[in-house]
PDB file of C-alpha atoms in Angstrom:
ATOM      1  CA  LYS A 271      -0.054  -0.075  -0.282  1.00  0.00           C
ATOM      2  CA  ASN A 272       1.483   3.418  -0.833  1.00  0.00           C
ATOM      3  CA  GLN A 273       1.686   5.339   2.249  1.00  0.00           C
ATOM      4  CA  VAL A 274       3.147   8.491   3.100  1.00  0.00           C
ATOM      5  CA  GLU A 275       4.459   9.224   6.833  1.00  0.00           C
ATOM      6  CA  GLN A 276       5.528  12.757   8.418  1.00  0.00           C
ATOM      7  CA  SER A 277       6.998  13.481  11.656  1.00  0.00           C
ATOM      8  CA  PRO A 278       6.459  15.326  13.907  1.00  0.00           C
ATOM      9  CA  GLN A 279       2.854  15.693  13.712  1.00  0.00           C
ATOM     10  CA  SER A 280       2.995  19.226  15.151  1.00  0.00           C
ATOM     11  CA  LEU A 281       6.128  21.628  16.196  1.00  0.00           C
ATOM     12  CA  ILE A 282       6.623  24.994  17.781  1.00  0.00           C
ATOM     13  CA  ILE A 283       9.392  26.801  17.392  1.00  0.00           C
ATOM     14  CA  LEU A 284      10.578  30.514  18.216  1.00  0.00           C
ATOM     15  CA  GLU A 285      10.954  32.974  15.682  1.00  0.00           C
ATOM     16  CA  GLY A 286      14.270  33.316  14.323  1.00  0.00           C
ATOM     17  CA  LYS A 287      15.285  29.481  14.891  1.00  0.00           C
ATOM     18  CA  ASN A 288      15.637  26.601  12.224  1.00  0.00           C
ATOM     19  CA  CYS A 289      13.646  23.606  11.949  1.00  0.00           C
ATOM     20  CA  THR A 290      13.407  20.358  10.082  1.00  0.00           C
ATOM     21  CA  LEU A 291      10.354  18.283   9.148  1.00  0.00           C
ATOM     22  CA  GLN A 292      10.734  14.592   8.250  1.00  0.00           C
ATOM     23  CA  CYS A 293       8.726  12.795   5.207  1.00  0.00           C
ATOM     24  CA  ASN A 294       8.946   8.492   4.729  1.00  0.00           C
ATOM     25  CA  TYR A 295       7.354   7.280   1.971  1.00  0.00           C
ATOM     26  CA  THR A 296       6.668   3.835   0.759  1.00  0.00           C
ATOM     27  CA  VAL A 297       5.383   4.031  -2.605  1.00  0.00           C
ATOM     28  CA  SER A 298       5.652   2.475  -6.155  1.00  0.00           C
ATOM     29  CA  PRO A 299       6.498   3.226  -8.924  1.00  0.00           C
ATOM     30  CA  PHE A 300       7.949   6.569  -7.339  1.00  0.00           C
ATOM     31  CA  SER A 301       7.536   9.562  -9.725  1.00  0.00           C
ATOM     32  CA  ASN A 302       8.369  12.848  -7.858  1.00  0.00           C
ATOM     33  CA  LEU A 303       8.078  14.265  -4.130  1.00  0.00           C
ATOM     34  CA  ARG A 304       6.498  17.649  -3.428  1.00  0.00           C
ATOM     35  CA  TRP A 305       6.307  19.717  -0.296  1.00  0.00           C
ATOM     36  CA  TYR A 306       3.418  21.833   0.044  1.00  0.00           C
ATOM     37  CA  LYS A 307       2.647  24.670   2.394  1.00  0.00           C
ATOM     38  CA  GLN A 308      -1.085  25.048   3.623  1.00  0.00           C
ATOM     39  CA  ASP A 309      -1.971  28.374   5.511  1.00  0.00           C
ATOM     40  CA  THR A 310      -5.226  27.962   7.805  1.00  0.00           C
ATOM     41  CA  GLY A 311      -8.153  27.983   5.645  1.00  0.00           C
ATOM     42  CA  ARG A 312      -6.479  28.072   2.058  1.00  0.00           C
ATOM     43  CA  GLY A 313      -5.310  25.418   0.012  1.00  0.00           C
ATOM     44  CA  PRO A 314      -1.911  24.210  -0.577  1.00  0.00           C
ATOM     45  CA  VAL A 315       0.748  25.984  -2.070  1.00  0.00           C
ATOM     46  CA  SER A 316       3.566  24.567  -3.696  1.00  0.00           C
ATOM     47  CA  LEU A 317       7.183  24.692  -2.369  1.00  0.00           C
ATOM     48  CA  THR A 318       9.184  22.607  -4.081  1.00  0.00           C
ATOM     49  CA  ILE A 319       9.485  19.641  -6.566  1.00  0.00           C
ATOM     50  CA  MET A 320      11.910  16.861  -6.699  1.00  0.00           C
ATOM     51  CA  THR A 321      12.364  13.926  -9.251  1.00  0.00           C
ATOM     52  CA  PHE A 322      14.158  10.747  -8.420  1.00  0.00           C
ATOM     53  CA  SER A 323      17.506  11.979  -9.630  1.00  0.00           C
ATOM     54  CA  GLU A 324      17.493  15.340  -7.463  1.00  0.00           C
ATOM     55  CA  ASN A 325      18.729  15.383  -3.869  1.00  0.00           C
ATOM     56  CA  THR A 326      18.252  19.017  -3.052  1.00  0.00           C
ATOM     57  CA  LYS A 327      16.001  21.954  -3.965  1.00  0.00           C
ATOM     58  CA  SER A 328      15.514  25.256  -2.185  1.00  0.00           C
ATOM     59  CA  ASN A 329      12.960  27.976  -2.240  1.00  0.00           C
ATOM     60  CA  GLY A 330      14.093  30.853  -0.369  1.00  0.00           C
ATOM     61  CA  ARG A 331      14.490  29.963   3.367  1.00  0.00           C
ATOM     62  CA  TYR A 332      12.894  26.278   2.599  1.00  0.00           C
ATOM     63  CA  THR A 333      15.206  23.791   1.665  1.00  0.00           C
ATOM     64  CA  ALA A 334      14.153  20.204   0.631  1.00  0.00           C
ATOM     65  CA  THR A 335      15.935  17.272   0.444  1.00  0.00           C
ATOM     66  CA  LEU A 336      15.491  13.738  -1.028  1.00  0.00           C
ATOM     67  CA  ASP A 337      17.273  10.331  -0.571  1.00  0.00           C
ATOM     68  CA  ALA A 338      15.542   8.207  -2.696  1.00  0.00           C
ATOM     69  CA  ASP A 339      17.523   5.150  -1.528  1.00  0.00           C
ATOM     70  CA  THR A 340      16.208   5.100   1.745  1.00  0.00           C
ATOM     71  CA  LYS A 341      12.920   6.913   0.774  1.00  0.00           C
ATOM     72  CA  GLN A 342      13.043  10.081   2.995  1.00  0.00           C
ATOM     73  CA  SER A 343      12.706  13.215   2.582  1.00  0.00           C
ATOM     74  CA  SER A 344      13.047  16.490   4.792  1.00  0.00           C
ATOM     75  CA  LEU A 345      12.280  19.945   4.768  1.00  0.00           C
ATOM     76  CA  HIS A 346      14.359  22.388   6.339  1.00  0.00           C
ATOM     77  CA  ILE A 347      13.242  25.922   7.508  1.00  0.00           C
ATOM     78  CA  THR A 348      16.080  28.506   7.937  1.00  0.00           C
ATOM     79  CA  ALA A 349      15.642  31.500  10.394  1.00  0.00           C
ATOM     80  CA  SER A 350      11.631  31.117  10.771  1.00  0.00           C
ATOM     81  CA  GLN A 351       9.337  33.715  10.528  1.00  0.00           C
ATOM     82  CA  LEU A 352       5.830  34.038  12.090  1.00  0.00           C
ATOM     83  CA  SER A 353       4.270  33.429   8.434  1.00  0.00           C
ATOM     84  CA  ASP A 354       5.960  30.378   8.594  1.00  0.00           C
ATOM     85  CA  SER A 355       3.071  28.939  10.646  1.00  0.00           C
ATOM     86  CA  ALA A 356       1.086  26.677   8.995  1.00  0.00           C
ATOM     87  CA  SER A 357       0.969  22.811   7.877  1.00  0.00           C
ATOM     88  CA  TYR A 358       3.543  21.175   5.931  1.00  0.00           C
ATOM     89  CA  ILE A 359       2.733  18.235   3.411  1.00  0.00           C
ATOM     90  CA  CYS A 360       4.950  16.188   1.806  1.00  0.00           C
ATOM     91  CA  VAL A 361       3.123  14.614  -1.080  1.00  0.00           C
ATOM     92  CA  VAL A 362       4.457  11.612  -3.366  1.00  0.00           C
ATOM     93  CA  SER A 363       3.519  11.344  -7.160  1.00  0.00           C
ATOM     94  CA  VAL A 364       3.203   7.692  -7.619  1.00  0.00           C
ATOM     95  CA  GLY A 365       3.081   6.228 -11.230  1.00  0.00           C
ATOM     96  CA  ARG A 366       4.783   6.921 -14.651  1.00  0.00           C
ATOM     97  CA  ALA A 367       1.509   8.041 -16.591  1.00  0.00           C
ATOM     98  CA  ALA A 368       0.465  11.598 -17.150  1.00  0.00           C
ATOM     99  CA  GLY A 369      -2.057  11.394 -14.929  1.00  0.00           C
ATOM    100  CA  ASN A 370       0.033  10.419 -11.808  1.00  0.00           C
ATOM    101  CA  LYS A 371      -1.894   9.938  -8.643  1.00  0.00           C
ATOM    102  CA  LEU A 372      -0.929  11.959  -5.688  1.00  0.00           C
ATOM    103  CA  THR A 373      -0.262  10.287  -2.205  1.00  0.00           C
ATOM    104  CA  PHE A 374      -0.616  13.129   0.800  1.00  0.00           C
ATOM    105  CA  GLY A 375       1.412  12.889   4.100  1.00  0.00           C
ATOM    106  CA  GLY A 376      -0.707  13.841   7.147  1.00  0.00           C
ATOM    107  CA  GLY A 377       1.241  17.009   7.259  1.00  0.00           C
ATOM    108  CA  THR A 378       3.044  18.840  10.086  1.00  0.00           C
ATOM    109  CA  ARG A 379       1.655  21.754  11.885  1.00  0.00           C
ATOM    110  CA  VAL A 380       4.226  24.274  12.607  1.00  0.00           C
ATOM    111  CA  LEU A 381       3.597  27.008  14.945  1.00  0.00           C
ATOM    112  CA  VAL A 382       6.370  30.067  15.157  1.00  0.00           C
ATOM    113  CA  LYS A 383       6.317  32.051  18.196  1.00  0.00           C
ATOM    114  CA  PRO A 384       7.538  35.333  18.725  1.00  0.00           C
TER     115      PRO A 384
ATOM    116  CA  SER B 246       1.312  29.040 -12.620  1.00  0.00           C
ATOM    117  CA  ALA B 247      -2.546  28.670 -12.626  1.00  0.00           C
ATOM    118  CA  VAL B 248      -4.744  30.761 -10.169  1.00  0.00           C
ATOM    119  CA  ILE B 249      -7.859  28.843  -8.851  1.00  0.00           C
ATOM    120  CA  SER B 250     -10.952  30.397  -7.512  1.00  0.00           C
ATOM    121  CA  GLN B 251     -13.969  28.304  -5.834  1.00  0.00           C
ATOM    122  CA  LYS B 252     -17.310  29.711  -5.053  1.00  0.00           C
ATOM    123  CA  PRO B 253     -18.805  29.334  -2.196  1.00  0.00           C
ATOM    124  CA  SER B 254     -15.785  30.156   0.290  1.00  0.00           C
ATOM    125  CA  ARG B 255     -17.871  28.310   3.045  1.00  0.00           C
ATOM    126  CA  ASP B 256     -21.244  27.442   3.608  1.00  0.00           C
ATOM    127  CA  ILE B 257     -23.444  26.143   6.337  1.00  0.00           C
ATOM    128  CA  CYS B 258     -26.227  23.752   5.195  1.00  0.00           C
ATOM    129  CA  GLN B 259     -29.041  21.538   6.587  1.00  0.00           C
ATOM    130  CA  ARG B 260     -28.930  17.795   6.413  1.00  0.00           C
ATOM    131  CA  GLY B 261     -30.660  16.390   3.440  1.00  0.00           C
ATOM    132  CA  THR B 262     -29.720  19.330   1.204  1.00  0.00           C
ATOM    133  CA  SER B 263     -27.352  19.659  -1.822  1.00  0.00           C
ATOM    134  CA  LEU B 264     -24.611  22.011  -2.446  1.00  0.00           C
ATOM    135  CA  THR B 265     -22.906  22.790  -5.653  1.00  0.00           C
ATOM    136  CA  ILE B 266     -19.193  24.294  -5.378  1.00  0.00           C
ATOM    137  CA  GLN B 267     -17.550  25.975  -8.413  1.00  0.00           C
ATOM    138  CA  CYS B 268     -14.034  25.866  -9.414  1.00  0.00           C
ATOM    139  CA  GLN B 269     -12.623  28.484 -11.980  1.00  0.00           C
ATOM    140  CA  VAL B 270      -9.063  28.254 -13.310  1.00  0.00           C
ATOM    141  CA  ASP B 271      -7.719  31.281 -15.016  1.00  0.00           C
ATOM    142  CA  SER B 272      -5.909  29.545 -17.882  1.00  0.00           C
ATOM    143  CA  GLN B 273      -6.301  26.210 -19.569  1.00  0.00           C
ATOM    144  CA  VAL B 274      -5.335  23.220 -17.636  1.00  0.00           C
ATOM    145  CA  THR B 275      -5.337  19.375 -18.655  1.00  0.00           C
ATOM    146  CA  MET B 276      -6.674  18.077 -15.678  1.00  0.00           C
ATOM    147  CA  MET B 277      -8.711  18.961 -12.779  1.00  0.00           C
ATOM    148  CA  PHE B 278      -9.445  17.240  -9.405  1.00  0.00           C
ATOM    149  CA  TRP B 279     -11.494  17.401  -6.177  1.00  0.00           C
ATOM    150  CA  TYR B 280     -10.166  16.673  -2.933  1.00  0.00           C
ATOM    151  CA  ARG B 281     -12.015  16.614   0.767  1.00  0.00           C
ATOM    152  CA  GLN B 282      -9.921  17.686   3.590  1.00  0.00           C
ATOM    153  CA  GLN B 283     -11.739  16.610   6.959  1.00  0.00           C
ATOM    154  CA  PRO B 284     -10.646  18.591  10.091  1.00  0.00           C
ATOM    155  CA  GLY B 285      -7.187  17.640  11.087  1.00  0.00           C
ATOM    156  CA  GLN B 286      -6.945  15.360   8.416  1.00  0.00           C
ATOM    157  CA  SER B 287      -4.744  15.262   5.172  1.00  0.00           C
ATOM    158  CA  LEU B 288      -6.194  15.561   1.546  1.00  0.00           C
ATOM    159  CA  THR B 289      -8.435  12.833   0.042  1.00  0.00           C
ATOM    160  CA  LEU B 290      -8.862  12.733  -3.822  1.00  0.00           C
ATOM    161  CA  ILE B 291     -12.531  12.381  -4.760  1.00  0.00           C
ATOM    162  CA  ALA B 292     -12.265  12.278  -8.406  1.00  0.00           C
ATOM    163  CA  THR B 293     -10.734  13.645 -11.449  1.00  0.00           C
ATOM    164  CA  ALA B 294     -12.966  15.753 -13.340  1.00  0.00           C
ATOM    165  CA  ASN B 295     -12.844  14.848 -17.217  1.00  0.00           C
ATOM    166  CA  GLN B 296     -13.926  17.713 -19.820  1.00  0.00           C
ATOM    167  CA  GLY B 297     -17.093  16.454 -21.650  1.00  0.00           C
ATOM    168  CA  SER B 298     -17.254  13.199 -19.909  1.00  0.00           C
ATOM    169  CA  GLU B 299     -17.862  11.523 -16.820  1.00  0.00           C
ATOM    170  CA  ALA B 300     -15.495  12.077 -13.982  1.00  0.00           C
ATOM    171  CA  THR B 301     -13.296   9.010 -12.574  1.00  0.00           C
ATOM    172  CA  TYR B 302     -14.258   8.203  -8.976  1.00  0.00           C
ATOM    173  CA  GLU B 303     -11.528   6.985  -6.122  1.00  0.00           C
ATOM    174  CA  SER B 304     -12.675   4.004  -4.208  1.00  0.00           C
ATOM    175  CA  GLY B 305     -15.340   5.258  -1.626  1.00  0.00           C
ATOM    176  CA  PHE B 306     -16.568   7.798  -3.843  1.00  0.00           C
ATOM    177  CA  VAL B 307     -19.836   7.376  -6.116  1.00  0.00           C
ATOM    178  CA  ILE B 308     -21.142   9.846  -8.503  1.00  0.00           C
ATOM    179  CA  ASP B 309     -24.402   9.805  -7.049  1.00  0.00           C
ATOM    180  CA  LYS B 310     -23.020  11.356  -3.986  1.00  0.00           C
ATOM    181  CA  PHE B 311     -20.532  13.769  -5.476  1.00  0.00           C
ATOM    182  CA  PRO B 312     -21.988  14.319  -9.177  1.00  0.00           C
ATOM    183  CA  ILE B 313     -19.081  16.467 -10.886  1.00  0.00           C
ATOM    184  CA  SER B 314     -19.110  18.255 -14.263  1.00  0.00           C
ATOM    185  CA  ARG B 315     -16.509  20.134 -16.635  1.00  0.00           C
ATOM    186  CA  PRO B 316     -17.860  21.280 -19.617  1.00  0.00           C
ATOM    187  CA  ASN B 317     -14.895  23.116 -20.484  1.00  0.00           C
ATOM    188  CA  LEU B 318     -11.095  23.377 -20.087  1.00  0.00           C
ATOM    189  CA  THR B 319     -11.231  26.032 -16.994  1.00  0.00           C
ATOM    190  CA  PHE B 320     -14.397  25.278 -15.102  1.00  0.00           C
ATOM    191  CA  SER B 321     -15.537  22.508 -13.116  1.00  0.00           C
ATOM    192  CA  THR B 322     -18.388  21.650 -10.352  1.00  0.00           C
ATOM    193  CA  LEU B 323     -18.862  19.308  -7.661  1.00  0.00           C
ATOM    194  CA  THR B 324     -22.144  18.931  -5.890  1.00  0.00           C
ATOM    195  CA  VAL B 325     -22.466  17.300  -2.607  1.00  0.00           C
ATOM    196  CA  SER B 326     -25.942  15.907  -2.387  1.00  0.00           C
ATOM    197  CA  ASN B 327     -27.885  14.600   0.226  1.00  0.00           C
ATOM    198  CA  MET B 328     -25.692  15.894   3.262  1.00  0.00           C
ATOM    199  CA  SER B 329     -24.948  14.634   6.460  1.00  0.00           C
ATOM    200  CA  PRO B 330     -22.733  16.059   8.949  1.00  0.00           C
ATOM    201  CA  GLU B 331     -19.844  13.599   8.201  1.00  0.00           C
ATOM    202  CA  ASP B 332     -19.952  15.323   4.998  1.00  0.00           C
ATOM    203  CA  SER B 333     -18.895  18.714   6.925  1.00  0.00           C
ATOM    204  CA  SER B 334     -15.255  18.842   5.112  1.00  0.00           C
ATOM    205  CA  ILE B 335     -13.193  21.259   3.238  1.00  0.00           C
ATOM    206  CA  TYR B 336     -13.693  20.619  -0.361  1.00  0.00           C
ATOM    207  CA  LEU B 337     -10.614  21.673  -2.949  1.00  0.00           C
ATOM    208  CA  CYS B 338     -10.409  22.008  -6.402  1.00  0.00           C
ATOM    209  CA  SER B 339      -6.864  21.708  -8.102  1.00  0.00           C
ATOM    210  CA  ALA B 340      -5.777  21.709 -11.679  1.00  0.00           C
ATOM    211  CA  LYS B 341      -2.516  20.453 -13.450  1.00  0.00           C
ATOM    212  CA  GLY B 342      -1.753  22.635 -16.437  1.00  0.00           C
ATOM    213  CA  PRO B 343       0.181  20.986 -19.590  1.00  0.00           C
ATOM    214  CA  GLY B 344       3.769  20.811 -19.670  1.00  0.00           C
ATOM    215  CA  THR B 345       4.155  20.712 -15.717  1.00  0.00           C
ATOM    216  CA  ASP B 346       3.975  18.436 -12.783  1.00  0.00           C
ATOM    217  CA  THR B 347       3.032  21.012 -10.550  1.00  0.00           C
ATOM    218  CA  GLN B 348      -0.584  20.740  -9.047  1.00  0.00           C
ATOM    219  CA  TYR B 349      -2.444  24.169  -8.079  1.00  0.00           C
ATOM    220  CA  PHE B 350      -4.944  24.049  -5.383  1.00  0.00           C
ATOM    221  CA  GLY B 351      -7.793  26.392  -4.935  1.00  0.00           C
ATOM    222  CA  PRO B 352      -8.802  28.222  -1.767  1.00  0.00           C
ATOM    223  CA  GLY B 353     -11.147  25.282  -0.599  1.00  0.00           C
ATOM    224  CA  THR B 354     -14.602  25.371   0.128  1.00  0.00           C
ATOM    225  CA  ARG B 355     -15.737  25.249   3.983  1.00  0.00           C
ATOM    226  CA  LEU B 356     -18.710  23.092   4.348  1.00  0.00           C
ATOM    227  CA  THR B 357     -20.822  22.841   7.622  1.00  0.00           C
ATOM    228  CA  VAL B 358     -23.886  20.583   7.714  1.00  0.00           C
ATOM    229  CA  LEU B 359     -25.784  20.678  10.568  1.00  0.00           C
TER     230      LEU B 359
END
Protein backbone atom coordinates (compact mmCIF):
# COMPACT_ATOMS: atom_id res chain seq x y z
CA LYS A 1 0.00 0.00 0.00
CA ASN A 2 1.33 3.46 -0.91
CA GLN A 3 1.95 5.48 2.21
CA VAL A 4 3.50 8.78 3.20
CA GLU A 5 4.35 9.32 6.86
CA GLN A 6 5.36 12.66 8.32
CA SER A 7 6.93 13.59 11.61
CA PRO A 8 6.52 15.29 13.90
CA GLN A 9 2.75 15.83 13.76
CA SER A 10 3.26 19.29 15.18
CA LEU A 11 5.98 21.49 16.54
CA ILE A 12 6.43 24.89 18.11
CA ILE A 13 9.52 26.95 17.40
CA LEU A 14 10.68 30.43 18.29
CA GLU A 15 10.92 33.06 15.63
CA GLY A 16 14.36 33.10 14.06
CA LYS A 17 15.12 29.46 14.83
CA ASN A 18 15.53 26.66 12.30
CA CYS A 19 13.55 23.45 12.12
CA THR A 20 13.44 20.27 10.06
CA LEU A 21 10.40 18.25 9.10
CA GLN A 22 10.61 14.61 8.08
CA CYS A 23 8.81 12.55 5.48
CA ASN A 24 9.12 8.79 4.86
CA TYR A 25 7.34 7.15 1.99
CA THR A 26 6.63 3.70 0.65
CA VAL A 27 5.25 4.20 -2.83
CA SER A 28 5.91 2.51 -6.13
CA PRO A 29 6.64 3.45 -8.76
CA PHE A 30 7.99 6.76 -7.50
CA SER A 31 7.64 9.76 -9.79
CA ASN A 32 8.38 12.83 -7.70
CA LEU A 33 8.06 14.28 -4.22
CA ARG A 34 6.58 17.64 -3.36
CA TRP A 35 6.33 19.76 -0.28
CA TYR A 36 3.31 22.00 0.10
CA LYS A 37 2.56 24.73 2.61
CA GLN A 38 -1.04 25.10 3.71
CA ASP A 39 -2.03 28.18 5.67
CA THR A 40 -5.11 27.88 7.84
CA GLY A 41 -8.23 28.25 5.72
CA ARG A 42 -6.30 28.16 2.46
CA GLY A 43 -5.43 25.61 -0.18
CA PRO A 44 -1.95 24.07 -0.31
CA VAL A 45 0.76 25.98 -2.14
CA SER A 46 3.70 24.19 -3.73
CA LEU A 47 7.12 24.86 -2.18
CA THR A 48 9.34 22.36 -3.96
CA ILE A 49 9.13 19.42 -6.30
CA MET A 50 11.93 16.88 -6.71
CA THR A 51 12.39 13.99 -9.06
CA PHE A 52 14.26 10.76 -8.43
CA SER A 53 17.62 12.22 -9.45
CA GLU A 54 17.48 15.36 -7.32
CA ASN A 55 18.93 15.42 -3.81
CA THR A 56 18.14 18.94 -2.73
CA LYS A 57 16.07 21.89 -3.80
CA SER A 58 15.64 25.29 -2.24
CA ASN A 59 12.90 27.89 -2.33
CA GLY A 60 13.99 30.89 -0.31
CA ARG A 61 14.30 29.84 3.31
CA TYR A 62 12.89 26.41 2.55
CA THR A 63 15.28 23.61 1.59
CA ALA A 64 14.03 20.14 0.75
CA THR A 65 16.21 17.04 0.55
CA LEU A 66 15.46 13.68 -0.96
CA ASP A 67 17.15 10.32 -0.44
CA ALA A 68 15.52 7.99 -2.94
CA ASP A 69 17.46 4.99 -1.60
CA THR A 70 16.09 5.26 1.91
CA LYS A 71 12.82 6.83 0.70
CA GLN A 72 13.16 9.79 3.00
CA SER A 73 12.75 13.50 2.53
CA SER A 74 13.14 16.46 4.80
CA LEU A 75 12.10 20.09 4.70
CA HIS A 76 14.35 22.54 6.48
CA ILE A 77 13.08 25.98 7.41
CA THR A 78 15.81 28.51 8.09
CA ALA A 79 15.42 31.57 10.30
CA SER A 80 11.72 30.97 10.83
CA GLN A 81 9.23 33.81 10.61
CA LEU A 82 5.76 34.15 12.06
CA SER A 83 4.35 33.69 8.55
CA ASP A 84 5.85 30.20 8.46
CA SER A 85 3.10 29.07 10.83
CA ALA A 86 1.19 26.59 8.70
CA SER A 87 0.80 22.92 7.90
CA TYR A 88 3.50 21.41 5.71
CA ILE A 89 2.43 18.48 3.61
CA CYS A 90 4.69 15.95 1.94
CA VAL A 91 3.15 14.58 -1.25
CA VAL A 92 4.49 11.77 -3.40
CA SER A 93 3.47 11.30 -7.00
CA VAL A 94 2.93 7.66 -7.84
CA GLY A 95 3.16 6.23 -11.30
CA ARG A 96 4.82 7.03 -14.58
CA ALA A 97 1.81 8.08 -16.63
CA ALA A 98 0.61 11.61 -17.21
CA GLY A 99 -2.18 11.13 -14.72
CA ASN A 100 0.05 10.30 -11.76
CA LYS A 101 -1.80 9.91 -8.50
CA LEU A 102 -0.72 11.94 -5.48
CA THR A 103 -0.34 10.34 -2.08
CA PHE A 104 -0.53 12.84 0.75
CA GLY A 105 1.16 12.72 4.11
CA GLY A 106 -0.75 13.74 7.20
CA GLY A 107 1.15 17.01 7.46
CA THR A 108 3.20 18.70 10.15
CA ARG A 109 1.64 21.69 11.88
CA VAL A 110 4.27 24.32 12.58
CA LEU A 111 3.63 27.18 14.98
CA VAL A 112 6.22 29.95 15.10
CA LYS A 113 6.09 32.02 18.26
CA PRO A 114 7.61 35.46 18.73
CA SER B 1 1.18 29.09 -12.74
CA ALA B 2 -2.56 28.76 -12.45
CA VAL B 3 -4.83 30.75 -10.17
CA ILE B 4 -7.86 28.83 -8.98
CA SER B 5 -10.95 30.35 -7.42
CA GLN B 6 -13.81 28.56 -5.70
CA LYS B 7 -17.33 29.59 -4.81
CA PRO B 8 -18.67 29.62 -2.20
CA SER B 9 -15.76 29.96 0.19
CA ARG B 10 -17.87 28.55 2.98
CA ASP B 11 -21.44 27.48 3.66
CA ILE B 12 -23.59 26.08 6.40
CA CYS B 13 -26.23 23.66 5.14
CA GLN B 14 -29.05 21.60 6.49
CA ARG B 15 -29.02 17.82 6.48
CA GLY B 16 -30.59 16.34 3.36
CA THR B 17 -29.89 19.29 1.09
CA SER B 18 -27.32 19.58 -1.70
CA LEU B 19 -24.60 22.12 -2.39
CA THR B 20 -22.80 22.82 -5.64
CA ILE B 21 -19.24 24.16 -5.47
CA GLN B 22 -17.79 25.97 -8.45
CA CYS B 23 -14.15 25.98 -9.48
CA GLN B 24 -12.69 28.38 -12.03
CA VAL B 25 -9.11 28.33 -13.31
CA ASP B 26 -7.58 31.39 -14.93
CA SER B 27 -5.81 29.39 -17.66
CA GLN B 28 -6.43 26.26 -19.66
CA VAL B 29 -5.41 23.18 -17.75
CA THR B 30 -5.20 19.56 -18.73
CA MET B 31 -6.45 17.98 -15.54
CA MET B 32 -8.80 19.06 -12.74
CA PHE B 33 -9.38 17.27 -9.48
CA TRP B 34 -11.61 17.47 -6.44
CA TYR B 35 -10.31 16.70 -2.95
CA ARG B 36 -11.82 16.50 0.50
CA GLN B 37 -9.98 17.51 3.64
CA GLN B 38 -11.70 16.49 6.83
CA PRO B 39 -10.89 18.36 10.04
CA GLY B 40 -7.31 17.75 11.11
CA GLN B 41 -6.70 15.37 8.24
CA SER B 42 -4.77 15.53 5.01
CA LEU B 43 -6.30 15.61 1.55
CA THR B 44 -8.20 12.72 -0.01
CA LEU B 45 -8.85 12.61 -3.73
CA ILE B 46 -12.55 12.36 -4.57
CA ALA B 47 -12.35 12.27 -8.34
CA THR B 48 -10.68 13.50 -11.50
CA ALA B 49 -12.95 15.82 -13.46
CA ASN B 50 -12.84 14.92 -17.15
CA GLN B 51 -13.81 17.46 -19.76
CA GLY B 52 -17.00 16.52 -21.53
CA SER B 53 -17.30 13.09 -19.95
CA GLU B 54 -18.01 11.42 -16.64
CA ALA B 55 -15.57 11.99 -13.81
CA THR B 56 -13.26 9.23 -12.62
CA TYR B 57 -14.03 8.47 -8.98
CA GLU B 58 -11.72 7.08 -6.34
CA SER B 59 -12.61 4.15 -4.16
CA GLY B 60 -15.22 5.14 -1.61
CA PHE B 61 -16.71 7.96 -3.67
CA VAL B 62 -19.66 7.59 -6.03
CA ILE B 63 -21.27 9.75 -8.67
CA ASP B 64 -24.68 9.78 -7.01
CA LYS B 65 -23.22 11.38 -3.90
CA PHE B 66 -20.65 13.64 -5.59
CA PRO B 67 -21.77 14.46 -9.14
CA ILE B 68 -19.08 16.42 -11.01
CA SER B 69 -19.24 18.41 -14.20
CA ARG B 70 -16.47 19.86 -16.35
CA PRO B 71 -18.00 21.53 -19.40
CA ASN B 72 -14.73 23.13 -20.55
CA LEU B 73 -11.00 23.30 -19.82
CA THR B 74 -11.21 25.93 -17.09
CA PHE B 75 -14.39 25.23 -15.12
CA SER B 76 -15.74 22.43 -12.97
CA THR B 77 -18.42 21.90 -10.36
CA LEU B 78 -18.74 19.43 -7.51
CA THR B 79 -22.12 18.77 -5.91
CA VAL B 80 -22.37 17.28 -2.45
CA SER B 81 -25.76 15.57 -2.48
CA ASN B 82 -28.14 14.64 0.31
CA MET B 83 -25.73 16.00 2.88
CA SER B 84 -25.19 14.64 6.37
CA PRO B 85 -22.99 16.01 9.18
CA GLU B 86 -20.28 13.54 8.11
CA ASP B 87 -19.89 15.58 4.91
CA SER B 88 -18.67 18.56 6.91
CA SER B 89 -15.27 19.15 5.44
CA ILE B 90 -13.16 21.40 3.25
CA TYR B 91 -13.55 20.67 -0.45
CA LEU B 92 -10.64 21.69 -2.65
CA CYS B 93 -10.39 22.02 -6.39
CA SER B 94 -7.02 21.35 -7.99
CA ALA B 95 -5.62 21.65 -11.49
CA LYS B 96 -2.57 20.71 -13.47
CA GLY B 97 -1.51 22.47 -16.65
CA PRO B 98 0.20 21.17 -19.77
CA GLY B 99 3.93 20.61 -19.58
CA THR B 100 4.15 20.79 -15.82
CA ASP B 101 3.92 18.35 -12.97
CA THR B 102 2.93 21.01 -10.47
CA GLN B 103 -0.59 20.74 -9.13
CA TYR B 104 -2.26 23.96 -8.04
CA PHE B 105 -4.99 24.15 -5.44
CA GLY B 106 -7.91 26.46 -4.92
CA PRO B 107 -8.58 28.10 -1.55
CA GLY B 108 -11.15 25.49 -0.60
CA THR B 109 -14.81 25.55 0.34
CA ARG B 110 -15.51 25.01 4.02
CA LEU B 111 -18.79 23.11 4.36
CA THR B 112 -20.63 22.63 7.64
CA VAL B 113 -23.69 20.39 7.67
CA LEU B 114 -26.06 20.72 10.61
